[in-house]
Coordinates of C-alpha atoms and ligand atoms in Angstrom, one line a residue:
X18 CA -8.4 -25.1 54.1
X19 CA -11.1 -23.0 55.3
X20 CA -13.6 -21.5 52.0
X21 CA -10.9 -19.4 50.6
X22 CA -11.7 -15.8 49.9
X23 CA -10.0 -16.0 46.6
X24 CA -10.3 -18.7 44.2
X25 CA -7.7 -18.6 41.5
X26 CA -8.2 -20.8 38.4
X27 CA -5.0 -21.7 37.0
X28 CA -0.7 -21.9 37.8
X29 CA 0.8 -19.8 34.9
X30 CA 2.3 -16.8 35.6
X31 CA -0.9 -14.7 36.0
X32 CA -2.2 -17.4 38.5
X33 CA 0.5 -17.7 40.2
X34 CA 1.9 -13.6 40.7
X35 CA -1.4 -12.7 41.4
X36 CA -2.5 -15.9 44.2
X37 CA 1.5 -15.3 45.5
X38 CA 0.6 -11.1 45.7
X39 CA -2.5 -11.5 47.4
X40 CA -1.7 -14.2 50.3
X41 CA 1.3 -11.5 50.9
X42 CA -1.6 -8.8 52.1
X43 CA -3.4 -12.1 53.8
X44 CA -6.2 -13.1 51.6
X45 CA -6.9 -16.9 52.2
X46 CA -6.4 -18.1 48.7
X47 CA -6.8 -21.8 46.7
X48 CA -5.1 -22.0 43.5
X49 CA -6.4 -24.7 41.0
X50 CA -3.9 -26.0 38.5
X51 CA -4.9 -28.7 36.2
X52 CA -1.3 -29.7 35.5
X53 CA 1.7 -31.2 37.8
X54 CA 4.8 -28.6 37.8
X55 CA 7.3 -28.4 36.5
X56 CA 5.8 -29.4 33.0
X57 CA 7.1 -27.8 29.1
X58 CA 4.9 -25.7 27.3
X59 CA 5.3 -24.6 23.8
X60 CA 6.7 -20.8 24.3
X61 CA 9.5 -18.6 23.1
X62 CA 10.7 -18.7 26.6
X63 CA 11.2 -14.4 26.2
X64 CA 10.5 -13.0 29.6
X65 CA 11.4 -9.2 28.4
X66 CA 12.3 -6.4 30.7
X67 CA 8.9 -5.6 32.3
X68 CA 8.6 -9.2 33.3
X69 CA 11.8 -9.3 34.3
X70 CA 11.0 -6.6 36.9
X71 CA 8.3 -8.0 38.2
X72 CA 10.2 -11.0 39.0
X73 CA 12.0 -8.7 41.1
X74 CA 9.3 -7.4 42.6
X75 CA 8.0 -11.1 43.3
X76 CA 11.2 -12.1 45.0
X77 CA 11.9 -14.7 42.6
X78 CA 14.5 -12.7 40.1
X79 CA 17.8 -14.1 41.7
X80 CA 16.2 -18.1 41.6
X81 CA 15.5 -18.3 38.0
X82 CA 19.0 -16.4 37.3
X83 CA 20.9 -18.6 39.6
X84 CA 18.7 -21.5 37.6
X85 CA 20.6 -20.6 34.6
X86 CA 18.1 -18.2 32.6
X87 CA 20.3 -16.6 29.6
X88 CA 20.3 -12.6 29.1
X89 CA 19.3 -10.8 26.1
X90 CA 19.8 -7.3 25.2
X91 CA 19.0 -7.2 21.2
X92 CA 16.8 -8.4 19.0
X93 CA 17.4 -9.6 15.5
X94 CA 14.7 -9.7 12.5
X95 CA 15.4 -11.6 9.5
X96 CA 13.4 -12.7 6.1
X97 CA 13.0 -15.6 4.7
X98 CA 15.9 -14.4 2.3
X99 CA 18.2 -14.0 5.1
X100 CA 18.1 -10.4 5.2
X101 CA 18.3 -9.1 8.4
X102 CA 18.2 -5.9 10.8
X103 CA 19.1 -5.9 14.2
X104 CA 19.2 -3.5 17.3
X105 CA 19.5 -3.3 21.2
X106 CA 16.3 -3.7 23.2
X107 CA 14.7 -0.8 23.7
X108 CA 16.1 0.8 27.5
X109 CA 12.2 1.4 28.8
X110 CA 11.6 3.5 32.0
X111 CA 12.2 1.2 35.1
X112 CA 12.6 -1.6 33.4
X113 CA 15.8 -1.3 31.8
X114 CA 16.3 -3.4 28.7
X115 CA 17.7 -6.5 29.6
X116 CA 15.9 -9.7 29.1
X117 CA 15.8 -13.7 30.1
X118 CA 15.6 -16.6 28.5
X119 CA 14.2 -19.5 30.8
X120 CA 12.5 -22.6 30.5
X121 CA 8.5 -22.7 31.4
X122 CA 9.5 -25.4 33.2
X123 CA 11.8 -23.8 35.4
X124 CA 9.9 -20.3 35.4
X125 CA 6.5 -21.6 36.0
X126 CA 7.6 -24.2 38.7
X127 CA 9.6 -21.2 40.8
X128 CA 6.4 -19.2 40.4
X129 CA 4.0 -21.5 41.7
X130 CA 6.7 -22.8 44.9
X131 CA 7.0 -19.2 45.5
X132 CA 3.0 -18.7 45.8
X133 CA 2.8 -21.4 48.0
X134 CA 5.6 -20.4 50.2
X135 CA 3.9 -17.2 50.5
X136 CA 0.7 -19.2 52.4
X137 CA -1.4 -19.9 48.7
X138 CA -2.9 -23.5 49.1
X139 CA -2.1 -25.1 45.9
X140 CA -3.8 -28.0 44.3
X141 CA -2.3 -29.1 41.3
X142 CA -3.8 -32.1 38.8
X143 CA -7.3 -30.0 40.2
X144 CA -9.0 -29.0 36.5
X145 CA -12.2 -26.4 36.9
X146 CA -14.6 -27.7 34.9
X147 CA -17.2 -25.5 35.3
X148 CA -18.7 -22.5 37.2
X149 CA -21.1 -22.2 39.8
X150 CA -23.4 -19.6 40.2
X151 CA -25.1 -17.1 43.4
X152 CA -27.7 -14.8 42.0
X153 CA -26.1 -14.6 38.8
X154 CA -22.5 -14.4 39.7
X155 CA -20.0 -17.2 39.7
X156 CA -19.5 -18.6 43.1
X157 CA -16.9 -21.1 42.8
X158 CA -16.3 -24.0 39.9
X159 CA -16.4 -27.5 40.0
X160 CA -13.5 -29.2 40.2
X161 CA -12.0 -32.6 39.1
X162 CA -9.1 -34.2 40.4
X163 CA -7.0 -36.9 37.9
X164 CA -7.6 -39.9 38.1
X165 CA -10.3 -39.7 40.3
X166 CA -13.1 -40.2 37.9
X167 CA -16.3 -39.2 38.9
X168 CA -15.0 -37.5 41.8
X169 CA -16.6 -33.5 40.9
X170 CA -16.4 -31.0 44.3
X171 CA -17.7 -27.6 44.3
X172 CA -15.4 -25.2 45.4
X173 CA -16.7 -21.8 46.6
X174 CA -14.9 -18.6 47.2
X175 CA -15.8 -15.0 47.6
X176 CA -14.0 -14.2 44.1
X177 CA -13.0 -16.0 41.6
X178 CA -10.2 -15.4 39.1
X179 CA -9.7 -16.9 35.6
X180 CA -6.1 -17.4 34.6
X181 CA -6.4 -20.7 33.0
X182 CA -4.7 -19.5 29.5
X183 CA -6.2 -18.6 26.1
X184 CA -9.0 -21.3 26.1
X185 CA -10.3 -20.4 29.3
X186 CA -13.0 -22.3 30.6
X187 CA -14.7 -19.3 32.4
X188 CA -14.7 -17.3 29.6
X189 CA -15.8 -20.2 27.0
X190 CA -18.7 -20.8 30.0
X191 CA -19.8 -16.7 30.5
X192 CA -18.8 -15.7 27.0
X193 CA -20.2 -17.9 24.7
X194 CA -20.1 -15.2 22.1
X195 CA -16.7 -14.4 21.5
X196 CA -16.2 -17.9 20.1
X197 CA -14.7 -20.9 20.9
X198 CA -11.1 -20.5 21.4
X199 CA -11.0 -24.5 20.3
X200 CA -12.2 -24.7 17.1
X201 CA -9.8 -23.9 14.0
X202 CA -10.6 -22.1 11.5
X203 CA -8.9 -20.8 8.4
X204 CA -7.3 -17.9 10.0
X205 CA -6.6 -19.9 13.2
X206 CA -2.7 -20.7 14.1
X207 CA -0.3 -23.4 15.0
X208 CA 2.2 -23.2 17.7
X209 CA 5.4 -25.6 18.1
X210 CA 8.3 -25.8 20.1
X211 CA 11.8 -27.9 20.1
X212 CA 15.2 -27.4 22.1
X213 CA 17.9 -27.2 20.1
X214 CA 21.6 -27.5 21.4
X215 CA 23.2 -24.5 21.5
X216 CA 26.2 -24.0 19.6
X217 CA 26.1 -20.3 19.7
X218 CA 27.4 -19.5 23.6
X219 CA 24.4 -17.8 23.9
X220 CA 23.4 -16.2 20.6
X221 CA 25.0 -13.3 21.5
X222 CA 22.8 -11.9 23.8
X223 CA 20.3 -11.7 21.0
X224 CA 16.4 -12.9 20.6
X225 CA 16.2 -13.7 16.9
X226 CA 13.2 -13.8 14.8
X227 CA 12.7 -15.3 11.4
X228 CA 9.9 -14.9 9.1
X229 CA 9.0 -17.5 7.0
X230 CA 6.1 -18.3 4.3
X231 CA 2.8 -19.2 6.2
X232 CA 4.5 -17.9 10.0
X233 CA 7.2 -16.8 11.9
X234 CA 9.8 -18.5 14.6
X235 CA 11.5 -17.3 17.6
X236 CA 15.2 -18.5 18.3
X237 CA 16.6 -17.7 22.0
X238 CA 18.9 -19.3 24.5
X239 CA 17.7 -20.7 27.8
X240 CA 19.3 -22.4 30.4
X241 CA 20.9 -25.8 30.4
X242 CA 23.1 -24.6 26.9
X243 CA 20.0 -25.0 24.9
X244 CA 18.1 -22.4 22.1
X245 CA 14.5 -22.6 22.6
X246 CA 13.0 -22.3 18.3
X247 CA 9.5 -21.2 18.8
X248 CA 7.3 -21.4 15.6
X249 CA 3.4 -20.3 14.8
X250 CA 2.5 -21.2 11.4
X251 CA -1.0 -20.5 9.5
X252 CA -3.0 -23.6 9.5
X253 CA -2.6 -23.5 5.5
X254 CA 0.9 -23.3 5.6
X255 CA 0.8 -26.5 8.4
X256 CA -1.6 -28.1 6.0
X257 CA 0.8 -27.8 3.2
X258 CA 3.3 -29.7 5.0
X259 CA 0.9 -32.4 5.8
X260 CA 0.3 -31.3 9.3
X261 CA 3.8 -32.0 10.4
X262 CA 5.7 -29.7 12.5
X263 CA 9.1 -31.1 11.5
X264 CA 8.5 -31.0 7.7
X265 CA 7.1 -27.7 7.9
X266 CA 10.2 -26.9 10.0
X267 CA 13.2 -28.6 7.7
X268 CA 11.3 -27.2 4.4
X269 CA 10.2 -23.6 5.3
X270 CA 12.5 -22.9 7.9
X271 CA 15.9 -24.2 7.3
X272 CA 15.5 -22.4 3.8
X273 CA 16.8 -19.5 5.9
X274 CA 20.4 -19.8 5.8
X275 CA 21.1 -17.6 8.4
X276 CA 18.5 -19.9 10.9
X277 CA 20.5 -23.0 9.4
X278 CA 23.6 -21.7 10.4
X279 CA 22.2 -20.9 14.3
X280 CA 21.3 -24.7 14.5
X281 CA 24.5 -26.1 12.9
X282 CA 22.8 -28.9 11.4
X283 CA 21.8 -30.7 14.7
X284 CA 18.9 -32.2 15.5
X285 CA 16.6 -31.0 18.5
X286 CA 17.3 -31.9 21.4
X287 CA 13.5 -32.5 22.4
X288 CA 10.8 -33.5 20.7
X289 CA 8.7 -31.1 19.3
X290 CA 5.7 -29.8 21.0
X291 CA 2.5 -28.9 19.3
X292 CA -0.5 -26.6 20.3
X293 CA -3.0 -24.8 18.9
X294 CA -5.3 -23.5 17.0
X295 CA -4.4 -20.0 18.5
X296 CA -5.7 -17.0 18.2
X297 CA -4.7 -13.3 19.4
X298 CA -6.8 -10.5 20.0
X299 CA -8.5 -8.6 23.0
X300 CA -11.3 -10.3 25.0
X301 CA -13.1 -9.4 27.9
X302 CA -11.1 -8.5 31.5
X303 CA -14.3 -9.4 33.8
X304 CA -17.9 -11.3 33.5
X305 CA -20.9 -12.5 36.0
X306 CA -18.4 -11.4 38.8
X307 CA -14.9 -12.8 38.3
X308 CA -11.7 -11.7 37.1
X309 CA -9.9 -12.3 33.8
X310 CA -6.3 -12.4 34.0
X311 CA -3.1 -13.4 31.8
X312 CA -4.3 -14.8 28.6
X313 CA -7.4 -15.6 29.5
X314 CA -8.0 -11.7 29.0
X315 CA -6.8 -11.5 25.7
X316 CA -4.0 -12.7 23.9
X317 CA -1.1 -11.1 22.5
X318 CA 0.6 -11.9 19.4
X319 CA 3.9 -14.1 20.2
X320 CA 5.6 -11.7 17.3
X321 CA 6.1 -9.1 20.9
X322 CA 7.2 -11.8 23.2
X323 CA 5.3 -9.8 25.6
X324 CA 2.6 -12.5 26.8
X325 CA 4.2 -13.4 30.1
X326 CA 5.2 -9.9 30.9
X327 CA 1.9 -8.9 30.5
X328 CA 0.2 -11.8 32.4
X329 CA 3.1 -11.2 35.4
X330 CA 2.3 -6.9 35.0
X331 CA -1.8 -7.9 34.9
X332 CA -1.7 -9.5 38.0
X333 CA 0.5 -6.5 39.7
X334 CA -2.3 -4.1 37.9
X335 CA -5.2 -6.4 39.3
X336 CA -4.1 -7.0 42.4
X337 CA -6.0 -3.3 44.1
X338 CA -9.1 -4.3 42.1
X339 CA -9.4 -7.5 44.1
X340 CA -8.6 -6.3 47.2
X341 CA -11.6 -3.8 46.9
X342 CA -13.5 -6.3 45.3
X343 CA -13.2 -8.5 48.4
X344 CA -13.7 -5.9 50.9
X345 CA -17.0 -5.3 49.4
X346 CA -17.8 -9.1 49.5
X347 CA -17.6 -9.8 45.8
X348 CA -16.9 -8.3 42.7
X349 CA -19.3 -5.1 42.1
X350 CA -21.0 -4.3 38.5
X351 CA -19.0 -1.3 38.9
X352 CA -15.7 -2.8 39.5
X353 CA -16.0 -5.0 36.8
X354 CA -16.5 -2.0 34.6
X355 CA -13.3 -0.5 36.5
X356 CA -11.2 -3.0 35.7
X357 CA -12.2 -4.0 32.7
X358 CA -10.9 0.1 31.6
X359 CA -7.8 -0.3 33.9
X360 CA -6.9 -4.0 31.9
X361 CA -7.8 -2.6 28.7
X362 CA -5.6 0.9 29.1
X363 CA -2.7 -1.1 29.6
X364 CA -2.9 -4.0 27.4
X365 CA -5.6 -3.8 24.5
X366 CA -3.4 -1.3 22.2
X367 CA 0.0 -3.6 22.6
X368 CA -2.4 -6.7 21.9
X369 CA -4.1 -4.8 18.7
X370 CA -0.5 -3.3 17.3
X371 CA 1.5 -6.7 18.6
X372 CA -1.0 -8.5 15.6
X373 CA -0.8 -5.3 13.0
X374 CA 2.7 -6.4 12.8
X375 CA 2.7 -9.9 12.8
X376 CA 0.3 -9.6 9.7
X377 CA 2.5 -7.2 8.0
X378 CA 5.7 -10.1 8.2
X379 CA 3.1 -13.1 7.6
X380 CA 2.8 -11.9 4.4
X381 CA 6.0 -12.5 1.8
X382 CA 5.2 -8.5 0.2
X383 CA 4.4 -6.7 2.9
X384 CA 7.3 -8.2 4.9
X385 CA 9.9 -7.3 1.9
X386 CA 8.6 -4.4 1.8
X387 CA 9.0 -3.6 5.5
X388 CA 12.3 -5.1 5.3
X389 CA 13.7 -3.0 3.0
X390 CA 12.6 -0.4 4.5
X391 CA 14.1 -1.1 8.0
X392 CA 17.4 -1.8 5.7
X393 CA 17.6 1.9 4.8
X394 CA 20.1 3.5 6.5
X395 CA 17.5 5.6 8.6
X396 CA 15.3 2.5 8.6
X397 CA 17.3 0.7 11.4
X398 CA 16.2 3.4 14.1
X399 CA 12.4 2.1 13.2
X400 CA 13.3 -1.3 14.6
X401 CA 13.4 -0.7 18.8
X402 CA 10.3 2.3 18.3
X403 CA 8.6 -1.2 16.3
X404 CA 9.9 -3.3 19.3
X405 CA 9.0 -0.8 22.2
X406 CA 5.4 -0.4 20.8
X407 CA 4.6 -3.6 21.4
X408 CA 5.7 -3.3 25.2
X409 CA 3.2 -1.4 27.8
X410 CA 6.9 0.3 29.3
X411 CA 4.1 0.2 32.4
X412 CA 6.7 -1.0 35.4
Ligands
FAD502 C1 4.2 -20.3 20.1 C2 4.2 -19.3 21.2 C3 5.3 -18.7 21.7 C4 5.3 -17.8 22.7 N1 6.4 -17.2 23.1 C5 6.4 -16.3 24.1 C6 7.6 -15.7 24.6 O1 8.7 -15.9 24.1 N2 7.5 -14.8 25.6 C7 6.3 -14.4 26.2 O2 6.3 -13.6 27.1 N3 5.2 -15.1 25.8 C8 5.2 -16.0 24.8 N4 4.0 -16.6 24.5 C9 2.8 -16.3 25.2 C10 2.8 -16.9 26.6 O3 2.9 -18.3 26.5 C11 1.4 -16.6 27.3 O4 1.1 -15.2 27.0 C12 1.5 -16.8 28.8 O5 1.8 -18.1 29.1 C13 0.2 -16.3 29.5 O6 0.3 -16.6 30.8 P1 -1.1 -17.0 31.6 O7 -0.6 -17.2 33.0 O8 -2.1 -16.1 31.3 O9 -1.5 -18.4 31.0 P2 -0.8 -19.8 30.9 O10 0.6 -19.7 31.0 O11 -1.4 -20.5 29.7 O12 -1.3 -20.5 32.2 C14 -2.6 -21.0 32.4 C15 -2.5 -22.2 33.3 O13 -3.9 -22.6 33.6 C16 -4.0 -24.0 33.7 N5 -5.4 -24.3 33.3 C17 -6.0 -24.2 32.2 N6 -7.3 -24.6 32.3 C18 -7.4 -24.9 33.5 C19 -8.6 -25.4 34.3 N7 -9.8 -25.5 33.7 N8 -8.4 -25.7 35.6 C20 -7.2 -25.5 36.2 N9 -6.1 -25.1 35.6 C21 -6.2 -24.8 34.2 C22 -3.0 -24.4 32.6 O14 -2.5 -25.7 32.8 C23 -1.8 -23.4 32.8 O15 -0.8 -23.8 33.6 C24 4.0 -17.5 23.4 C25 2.9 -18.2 23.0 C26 2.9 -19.1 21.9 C27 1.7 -19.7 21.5

């Protein structure tokens, strides 16, 4: 390929929607993925409503249906005493309320097939390692291919976009300050993953979530008959179980009879996937010229399952402000600061509320508390307002 004009750093859904949006209005565009698709990755596997329409929007709705993704159109929250309130998704302008559950192998993979169908050269096994610079702006990034040791290439482009995920290298590279997304602290988190066979048909439609002491778990189906249980756990509740994700699992989370009862006593049907330490809050949307997409941005609280929605609606929402940018050969010190707003309006209040209430059910009082209150017979009208506010309902 010829220098591309747009230079996107990474293959999630951000990556991809955004590289597959922009080679549709003809922008010559490289994307850089560090893995080979189809891969796992530990997630709940929610794609909610919003998400869901902008698969539509994509063109890629009707393949990851006809690939088997599960609907869900109610959500269930239960204690770590099995008490439990539950409710229809909230019915959100234009996006409706129904839901999918799907695989990242399956999502991811039809996203980044779909980019490249759409003209978006893709390099996969390609890891950006670190940026390059023109008069104080990035440029283009280094790359390295696998397996080909001491192989670097510098790849230059008239924009750059970060969507390489919650440890972005761009970010950890421009933004020093905000910290370093890999090292754990005591506040940091834990994420794991394991398939499950379903013996629900389905879980009635529902995505369930169950709190437990030290984190919380996501149980949902997904295609192949299969429940996707997606867990974040404190790293002193991990600790406590010797760092395992299956003892932490069998003694904190099977305790829950009603989560017991979902798996009916059967093993996974994976192995469990691990990653972390995690961290969710609001970073920075732009820096020394390049974009911030997806998690890379900020990241939300898995408590919303909102993370992919937002990363697919971001790139929808980012794709005007890198159309300009590249008309004007680059992006401005005043588009940056547009952005940056635009990104922030939609996403920085669900991020900040999305992680209000996963403190308030990490924590055994507050959480009983809350429960027993969304218990009351009025109390049960507060679950889809809790569940929409958490969604940006921007479609
Ligand atoms: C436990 C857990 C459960 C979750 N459950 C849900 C859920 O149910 N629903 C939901 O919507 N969200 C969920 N999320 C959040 C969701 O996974 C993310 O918000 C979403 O994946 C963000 O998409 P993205 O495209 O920004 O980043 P990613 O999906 O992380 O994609 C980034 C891509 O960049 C690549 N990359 C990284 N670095 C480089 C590099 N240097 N060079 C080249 N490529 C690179 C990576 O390989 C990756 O493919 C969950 C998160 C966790 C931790």
């Amino acid at each position: 390929m010829t220098r591309p004009e747009l230079l996107v750093i990474g293959g999630g859904p951000a990556g991809a929607a955004l590289a597959a949006l922009a080679a549709d209005r003809g922008v010559r565009t490289l994307l850089l993925e560090k893995d080979r698709f189809p891969r796992d990755k530990v997630c709940g596997e929610f794609v909610s409503a919003e998400g869901c329409a902008v698969l539509e929007r994509l063109g890629v709705f009707d393949t990851i249906v006809a690939a088997g993704a599960m609907p869900m159109d109610a959500c269930l929250l239960a204690d770590a005493q099995g008490r439990s309130v539950a409710c229809a998704l909230p019915d959100l302008p234009g996006a409706g309320k129904t839901a999918l559950g799907v695989t990242r192998a399956v999502l991811d993979e039809t996203l980044l097939r779909h980019a490249a169908s759409r003209g978006v050269a893709v390099r996969e096994r390609a890891t950006a390692t670190a940026p390059l610079f023109e008069s104080g702006r990035v440029a283009g990034v280094v790359v390295r291919a696998a397996g080909a040791a001491g192989t670097d290439e510098s790849v230059r482009a008239t924009l750059v976009v970060a969507a390489d995920g919650r440890r972005s290298m761009l970010q950890r590279a421009l933004l020093p300050g905000l910290g370093d997304p890999r090292r754990t602290t005591a506040r940091s988190w834990f994420g794991f993953k394991a398939h499950f066979p379903d013996r629900t048909g389905g879980l009635a439609r529902r995505i369930e979530l169950f709190v437990f002491p030290g984190g919380y778990a996501g149980l949902g189906p997904v295609e192949g008959g299969r429940l996707d249980l997606a867990l974040i756990a404190r790293v002193d509740a991990l600790n406590a179980c010797g760092g395992s994700p299956h003892r932490l699992f069998e003694e904190r989370m099977l305790a829950n009879p009603m989560l017991a009862s979902r798996l009916c006593g059967e093993p996974p049907c994976s192995s469990w996937k691990t990653i972390g330490p995690l961290r969710f809050n609001v970073r920075r949307a732009a820096s020394h010229g390049a974009f911030f997409l997806g998690d890379a941005a900020g990241t939300i609280d898995p408590f919303s399952g909102e993370g992919m929605s937002n990363a697919l609606r971001g790139a929808e929402l980012a794709l005007p402000f890198v159309l300009d940018a590249l008309s004007q050969g680059g992006l401005t010190e005043a588009g940056e600061r547009a952005w940056s707003r635009s990104w922030r309006r939609a996403f920085a209040p669900v991020t900040r509320r999305a992680r209000l209430f996963g403190r308030i059910f990490e924590h055994p009082q507050p959480a009983a508390l809350a429960m027993s209150l969304l218990r009351l017979p009025h109390g049960a009208r507060m679950l889809p307002s809790l569940v929409a506010a958490t969604r940006t309902g921007v479609v």
